[in-house]
Amino acid sequence: MELTRRNMMVLSSAALAASSIGVLPAMASLADEQIAELTGGAEMVEGELSISAPEIAENGNTVPIDISAPGAVMVAVFADGNPTPAVATFKFGPLAASHDASTRIRLAATQNVIAIAQMQDGTFQRASAEVKVTIGGCGG
Amino acid sequence: MATGVKPRVKVPKTASAGEAVTIKTLISHKMESGQRKDDDGNIIPRSIINRFTADFNGQNVIDVTLEPAISTNPFFEFEAIVAETGTFTFTWYDDDGSVYEETKEIEVS
């Protein structure tokens, strides 16, 4: 095959896809491990907890996310495709109005952003959003 | 060492009692993740803000633990209930031990 620019693009994207397939499951389990550690293996239900993030993020260095967790005392956010999955933990105090918060996070690649909320009665809720990342935010 | 750290906070000047006010905070900080390498291939050590808290008249509003996955210049937006005139205190804790503090008054009618 003649090594044209077009061919190079095809090759490199194929290689990238192959490598990310190889790497992703290991990282996903790392996030699962941390979530299990947090919840103590408790069952998680879907509830009023929601997380919103853009479907497509052009720049993984700063992806706006928005969590809404009525009745939660604590919300932990994980990104299952990052080298370190933990993103942030929000604890709401007595003066927090709506239990909403927004921030901006880094995502290394296309992945799921997962929010785990601990409710006042000690149960856990889970919500997730998939974000497609065009340029990763790991700076590597 | 983090340089040029500057906190910025937006709080309404007045509110009515029991109202939920929206607060926006941003602090200039490079949030070095500890994943990046310099030109020689050495890992640049992690240097981030690892905790952010907001209090109103001594009572907690929000307490956030930050990990390296938070973007440069960490930004937070949240809501607080104000029952009386008072002062918001915002505190950021740096990996290097520095503590940055910012206060804002709010008048409640």
mmCIF file of N, CA and C in Angstrom, chain A residues 60-66 77 79 82-107 137-140, chain B residues 19-21 26 30-33 35-37 48 55-57 59-82:
data_model
loop_
_atom_site.group_PDB
_atom_site.id
_atom_site.type_symbol
_atom_site.label_atom_id
_atom_site.label_comp_id
_atom_site.label_asym_id
_atom_site.label_seq_id
_atom_site.Cartn_x
_atom_site.Cartn_y
_atom_site.Cartn_z
ATOM 1 N N GLY A 60 -11.054 17.777 25.851
ATOM 2 C CA GLY A 60 -11.173 17.001 27.080
ATOM 3 C C GLY A 60 -10.584 17.687 28.288
ATOM 4 N N ASN A 61 -9.901 18.807 28.071
ATOM 5 C CA ASN A 61 -9.270 19.507 29.187
ATOM 6 C C ASN A 61 -10.274 20.213 30.073
ATOM 7 N N THR A 62 -11.389 20.576 29.513
ATOM 8 C CA THR A 62 -12.376 21.265 30.308
ATOM 9 C C THR A 62 -13.772 20.914 29.820
ATOM 10 N N VAL A 63 -14.365 19.945 30.499
ATOM 11 C CA VAL A 63 -15.687 19.462 30.143
ATOM 12 C C VAL A 63 -16.645 19.878 31.260
ATOM 13 N N PRO A 64 -17.638 20.722 30.942
ATOM 14 C CA PRO A 64 -18.560 21.150 31.998
ATOM 15 C C PRO A 64 -19.502 20.018 32.395
ATOM 16 N N ILE A 65 -19.635 19.776 33.682
ATOM 17 C CA ILE A 65 -20.621 18.807 34.153
ATOM 18 C C ILE A 65 -21.494 19.467 35.206
ATOM 19 N N ASP A 66 -22.652 18.891 35.381
ATOM 20 C CA ASP A 66 -23.662 19.464 36.240
ATOM 21 C C ASP A 66 -24.319 18.310 36.978
ATOM 22 N N VAL A 77 -18.007 11.752 42.022
ATOM 23 C CA VAL A 77 -18.007 11.670 40.562
ATOM 24 C C VAL A 77 -16.774 10.899 40.107
ATOM 25 N N ALA A 79 -14.718 9.154 36.537
ATOM 26 C CA ALA A 79 -14.598 9.069 35.086
ATOM 27 C C ALA A 79 -13.885 7.744 34.806
ATOM 28 N N ASN A 82 -10.344 7.549 32.805
ATOM 29 C CA ASN A 82 -9.191 8.366 33.183
ATOM 30 C C ASN A 82 -8.140 7.504 33.890
ATOM 31 N N PRO A 83 -6.872 7.899 33.850
ATOM 32 C CA PRO A 83 -5.839 7.139 34.566
ATOM 33 C C PRO A 83 -6.147 7.034 36.060
ATOM 34 N N THR A 84 -6.677 8.101 36.644
ATOM 35 C CA THR A 84 -7.189 8.018 38.015
ATOM 36 C C THR A 84 -8.679 8.365 37.938
ATOM 37 N N PRO A 85 -9.529 7.377 38.184
ATOM 38 C CA PRO A 85 -10.961 7.570 37.911
ATOM 39 C C PRO A 85 -11.652 8.606 38.804
ATOM 40 N N ALA A 86 -11.185 8.797 40.031
ATOM 41 C CA ALA A 86 -11.870 9.737 40.916
ATOM 42 C C ALA A 86 -11.785 11.144 40.341
ATOM 43 N N VAL A 87 -12.882 11.871 40.394
ATOM 44 C CA VAL A 87 -12.916 13.242 39.859
ATOM 45 C C VAL A 87 -13.110 14.253 40.982
ATOM 46 N N ALA A 88 -14.161 14.051 41.766
ATOM 47 C CA ALA A 88 -14.445 14.993 42.848
ATOM 48 C C ALA A 88 -15.511 14.398 43.759
ATOM 49 N N THR A 89 -15.535 14.881 44.978
ATOM 50 C CA THR A 89 -16.575 14.478 45.921
ATOM 51 C C THR A 89 -17.211 15.735 46.485
ATOM 52 N N PHE A 90 -18.513 15.842 46.356
ATOM 53 C CA PHE A 90 -19.243 16.999 46.871
ATOM 54 C C PHE A 90 -19.987 16.585 48.132
ATOM 55 N N LYS A 91 -19.782 17.328 49.203
ATOM 56 C CA LYS A 91 -20.580 17.099 50.411
ATOM 57 C C LYS A 91 -21.440 18.337 50.623
ATOM 58 N N PHE A 92 -22.745 18.126 50.773
ATOM 59 C CA PHE A 92 -23.641 19.257 50.932
ATOM 60 C C PHE A 92 -23.883 19.529 52.411
ATOM 61 N N GLY A 93 -23.715 20.769 52.820
ATOM 62 C CA GLY A 93 -23.908 21.159 54.208
ATOM 63 C C GLY A 93 -25.340 21.594 54.462
ATOM 64 N N PRO A 94 -25.632 21.992 55.689
ATOM 65 C CA PRO A 94 -27.007 22.358 56.053
ATOM 66 C C PRO A 94 -27.551 23.563 55.288
ATOM 67 N N LEU A 95 -26.688 24.418 54.764
ATOM 68 C CA LEU A 95 -27.175 25.613 54.077
ATOM 69 C C LEU A 95 -27.240 25.457 52.558
ATOM 70 N N ALA A 96 -26.923 24.280 52.044
ATOM 71 C CA ALA A 96 -27.005 24.074 50.603
ATOM 72 C C ALA A 96 -28.471 24.118 50.201
ATOM 73 N N ALA A 97 -28.802 24.902 49.190
ATOM 74 C CA ALA A 97 -30.202 25.057 48.791
ATOM 75 C C ALA A 97 -30.628 23.833 47.991
ATOM 76 N N SER A 98 -30.615 23.938 46.677
ATOM 77 C CA SER A 98 -30.832 22.749 45.876
ATOM 78 C C SER A 98 -29.494 22.026 45.881
ATOM 79 N N HIS A 99 -29.525 20.727 45.908
ATOM 80 C CA HIS A 99 -28.249 19.995 45.929
ATOM 81 C C HIS A 99 -27.728 19.833 44.508
ATOM 82 N N ASP A 100 -27.466 20.975 43.902
ATOM 83 C CA ASP A 100 -26.922 21.012 42.545
ATOM 84 C C ASP A 100 -25.523 21.589 42.600
ATOM 85 N N ALA A 101 -24.676 21.168 41.710
ATOM 86 C CA ALA A 101 -23.359 21.776 41.605
ATOM 87 C C ALA A 101 -22.851 21.599 40.183
ATOM 88 N N SER A 102 -22.085 22.578 39.742
ATOM 89 C CA SER A 102 -21.467 22.492 38.420
ATOM 90 C C SER A 102 -19.977 22.692 38.571
ATOM 91 N N THR A 103 -19.229 22.023 37.721
ATOM 92 C CA THR A 103 -17.796 22.259 37.686
ATOM 93 C C THR A 103 -17.286 21.870 36.295
ATOM 94 N N ARG A 104 -15.976 21.905 36.141
ATOM 95 C CA ARG A 104 -15.376 21.544 34.850
ATOM 96 C C ARG A 104 -14.321 20.485 35.100
ATOM 97 N N ILE A 105 -14.339 19.446 34.303
ATOM 98 C CA ILE A 105 -13.427 18.323 34.562
ATOM 99 C C ILE A 105 -12.585 17.973 33.335
ATOM 100 N N ARG A 106 -11.569 17.149 33.574
ATOM 101 C CA ARG A 106 -10.702 16.666 32.499
ATOM 102 C C ARG A 106 -11.081 15.233 32.152
ATOM 103 N N LEU A 107 -11.162 14.944 30.874
ATOM 104 C CA LEU A 107 -11.423 13.582 30.433
ATOM 105 C C LEU A 107 -10.345 13.179 29.431
ATOM 106 N N GLY A 137 -7.695 15.124 27.532
ATOM 107 C CA GLY A 137 -7.204 16.142 28.446
ATOM 108 C C GLY A 137 -6.138 15.645 29.400
ATOM 109 N N CYS A 138 -5.260 14.771 28.935
ATOM 110 C CA CYS A 138 -4.250 14.254 29.865
ATOM 111 C C CYS A 138 -2.896 14.898 29.633
ATOM 112 N N GLY A 139 -2.769 15.587 28.519
ATOM 113 C CA GLY A 139 -1.544 16.323 28.266
ATOM 114 C C GLY A 139 -0.346 15.454 27.957
ATOM 115 N N GLY A 140 -0.533 14.136 27.866
ATOM 116 C CA GLY A 140 0.585 13.185 27.664
ATOM 117 C C GLY A 140 1.257 13.414 26.343
ATOM 118 N N GLU B 19 -34.048 32.944 50.713
ATOM 119 C CA GLU B 19 -33.873 32.779 49.273
ATOM 120 C C GLU B 19 -32.651 31.911 48.959
ATOM 121 N N ALA B 20 -32.742 31.153 47.875
ATOM 122 C CA ALA B 20 -31.588 30.386 47.415
ATOM 123 C C ALA B 20 -30.778 31.261 46.466
ATOM 124 N N VAL B 21 -29.549 31.539 46.822
ATOM 125 C CA VAL B 21 -28.719 32.370 45.960
ATOM 126 C C VAL B 21 -27.700 31.495 45.236
ATOM 127 N N LEU B 26 -14.304 30.750 41.146
ATOM 128 C CA LEU B 26 -13.241 30.320 40.247
ATOM 129 C C LEU B 26 -11.926 30.717 40.883
ATOM 130 N N LYS B 30 -3.039 26.218 38.118
ATOM 131 C CA LYS B 30 -2.763 25.382 36.956
ATOM 132 C C LYS B 30 -3.181 23.938 37.133
ATOM 133 N N MET B 31 -3.420 23.485 38.362
ATOM 134 C CA MET B 31 -3.893 22.123 38.621
ATOM 135 C C MET B 31 -3.049 21.081 37.885
ATOM 136 N N GLU B 32 -1.764 21.070 38.181
ATOM 137 C CA GLU B 32 -0.851 20.105 37.550
ATOM 138 C C GLU B 32 -1.246 18.699 37.993
ATOM 139 N N SER B 33 -1.582 17.840 37.024
ATOM 140 C CA SER B 33 -2.229 16.574 37.364
ATOM 141 C C SER B 33 -1.275 15.505 37.880
ATOM 142 N N GLN B 35 0.326 13.730 35.764
ATOM 143 C CA GLN B 35 0.350 12.764 34.657
ATOM 144 C C GLN B 35 1.247 13.278 33.524
ATOM 145 N N ARG B 36 1.461 14.581 33.494
ATOM 146 C CA ARG B 36 2.176 15.165 32.356
ATOM 147 C C ARG B 36 3.678 15.008 32.516
ATOM 148 N N LYS B 37 4.363 15.047 31.369
ATOM 149 C CA LYS B 37 5.820 14.962 31.391
ATOM 150 C C LYS B 37 6.404 16.225 30.778
ATOM 151 N N ILE B 48 -2.064 20.430 42.943
ATOM 152 C CA ILE B 48 -3.450 20.822 42.699
ATOM 153 C C ILE B 48 -4.061 21.414 43.966
ATOM 154 N N ASP B 55 -18.669 28.391 53.393
ATOM 155 C CA ASP B 55 -19.439 28.483 54.625
ATOM 156 C C ASP B 55 -20.168 29.815 54.668
ATOM 157 N N PHE B 56 -21.295 29.831 55.366
ATOM 158 C CA PHE B 56 -22.021 31.077 55.562
ATOM 159 C C PHE B 56 -22.265 31.231 57.056
ATOM 160 N N ASN B 57 -21.749 32.308 57.642
ATOM 161 C CA ASN B 57 -21.849 32.554 59.086
ATOM 162 C C ASN B 57 -21.465 31.307 59.893
ATOM 163 N N GLN B 59 -21.651 28.197 59.103
ATOM 164 C CA GLN B 59 -22.319 26.933 58.757
ATOM 165 C C GLN B 59 -21.934 26.523 57.356
ATOM 166 N N ASN B 60 -21.741 25.220 57.183
ATOM 167 C CA ASN B 60 -21.229 24.738 55.904
ATOM 168 C C ASN B 60 -22.301 24.745 54.811
ATOM 169 N N VAL B 61 -21.886 25.132 53.612
ATOM 170 C CA VAL B 61 -22.757 25.069 52.444
ATOM 171 C C VAL B 61 -22.354 23.884 51.581
ATOM 172 N N ILE B 62 -21.069 23.848 51.217
ATOM 173 C CA ILE B 62 -20.595 22.764 50.367
ATOM 174 C C ILE B 62 -19.124 22.512 50.688
ATOM 175 N N ASP B 63 -18.746 21.252 50.588
ATOM 176 C CA ASP B 63 -17.370 20.843 50.874
ATOM 177 C C ASP B 63 -16.969 19.884 49.754
ATOM 178 N N VAL B 64 -16.049 20.307 48.927
ATOM 179 C CA VAL B 64 -15.697 19.522 47.751
ATOM 180 C C VAL B 64 -14.270 19.008 47.868
ATOM 181 N N THR B 65 -14.101 17.718 47.584
ATOM 182 C CA THR B 65 -12.767 17.144 47.493
ATOM 183 C C THR B 65 -12.396 17.099 46.018
ATOM 184 N N LEU B 66 -11.264 17.688 45.667
ATOM 185 C CA LEU B 66 -10.867 17.752 44.269
ATOM 186 C C LEU B 66 -9.782 16.730 43.978
ATOM 187 N N GLU B 67 -9.869 16.114 42.815
ATOM 188 C CA GLU B 67 -8.851 15.175 42.343
ATOM 189 C C GLU B 67 -8.183 15.808 41.125
ATOM 190 N N PRO B 68 -7.098 15.182 40.637
ATOM 191 C CA PRO B 68 -6.428 15.788 39.473
ATOM 192 C C PRO B 68 -7.313 15.913 38.236
ATOM 193 N N ALA B 69 -8.439 15.234 38.199
ATOM 194 C CA ALA B 69 -9.309 15.312 37.025
ATOM 195 C C ALA B 69 -10.126 16.597 36.970
ATOM 196 N N ILE B 70 -9.942 17.493 37.928
ATOM 197 C CA ILE B 70 -10.620 18.784 37.839
ATOM 198 C C ILE B 70 -9.762 19.707 36.971
ATOM 199 N N SER B 71 -10.438 20.445 36.085
ATOM 200 C CA SER B 71 -9.727 21.275 35.107
ATOM 201 C C SER B 71 -8.898 22.380 35.752
ATOM 202 N N THR B 72 -7.978 22.905 34.954
ATOM 203 C CA THR B 72 -7.242 24.103 35.309
ATOM 204 C C THR B 72 -8.240 25.203 35.684
ATOM 205 N N ASN B 73 -7.868 26.036 36.629
ATOM 206 C CA ASN B 73 -8.743 27.107 37.115
ATOM 207 C C ASN B 73 -10.091 26.554 37.591
ATOM 208 N N PRO B 74 -10.073 25.791 38.692
ATOM 209 C CA PRO B 74 -11.289 25.108 39.141
ATOM 210 C C PRO B 74 -12.464 26.064 39.348
ATOM 211 N N PHE B 75 -13.574 25.675 38.766
ATOM 212 C CA PHE B 75 -14.785 26.486 38.788
ATOM 213 C C PHE B 75 -15.889 25.697 39.488
ATOM 214 N N PHE B 76 -16.634 26.355 40.352
ATOM 215 C CA PHE B 76 -17.784 25.710 40.976
ATOM 216 C C PHE B 76 -18.973 26.654 40.976
ATOM 217 N N GLU B 77 -20.126 26.068 40.748
ATOM 218 C CA GLU B 77 -21.363 26.828 40.849
ATOM 219 C C GLU B 77 -22.325 26.021 41.709
ATOM 220 N N PHE B 78 -22.946 26.682 42.685
ATOM 221 C CA PHE B 78 -23.873 25.971 43.562
ATOM 222 C C PHE B 78 -24.831 26.986 44.183
ATOM 223 N N GLU B 79 -25.771 26.484 44.980
ATOM 224 C CA GLU B 79 -26.769 27.366 45.575
ATOM 225 C C GLU B 79 -26.740 27.264 47.094
ATOM 226 N N ALA B 80 -27.008 28.385 47.755
ATOM 227 C CA ALA B 80 -27.026 28.404 49.218
ATOM 228 C C ALA B 80 -28.276 29.136 49.683
ATOM 229 N N ILE B 81 -28.751 28.726 50.858
ATOM 230 C CA ILE B 81 -29.904 29.404 51.455
ATOM 231 C C ILE B 81 -29.376 30.457 52.424
ATOM 232 N N VAL B 82 -29.862 31.682 52.293
ATOM 233 C CA VAL B 82 -29.452 32.719 53.235
ATOM 234 C C VAL B 82 -30.657 33.160 54.057
#
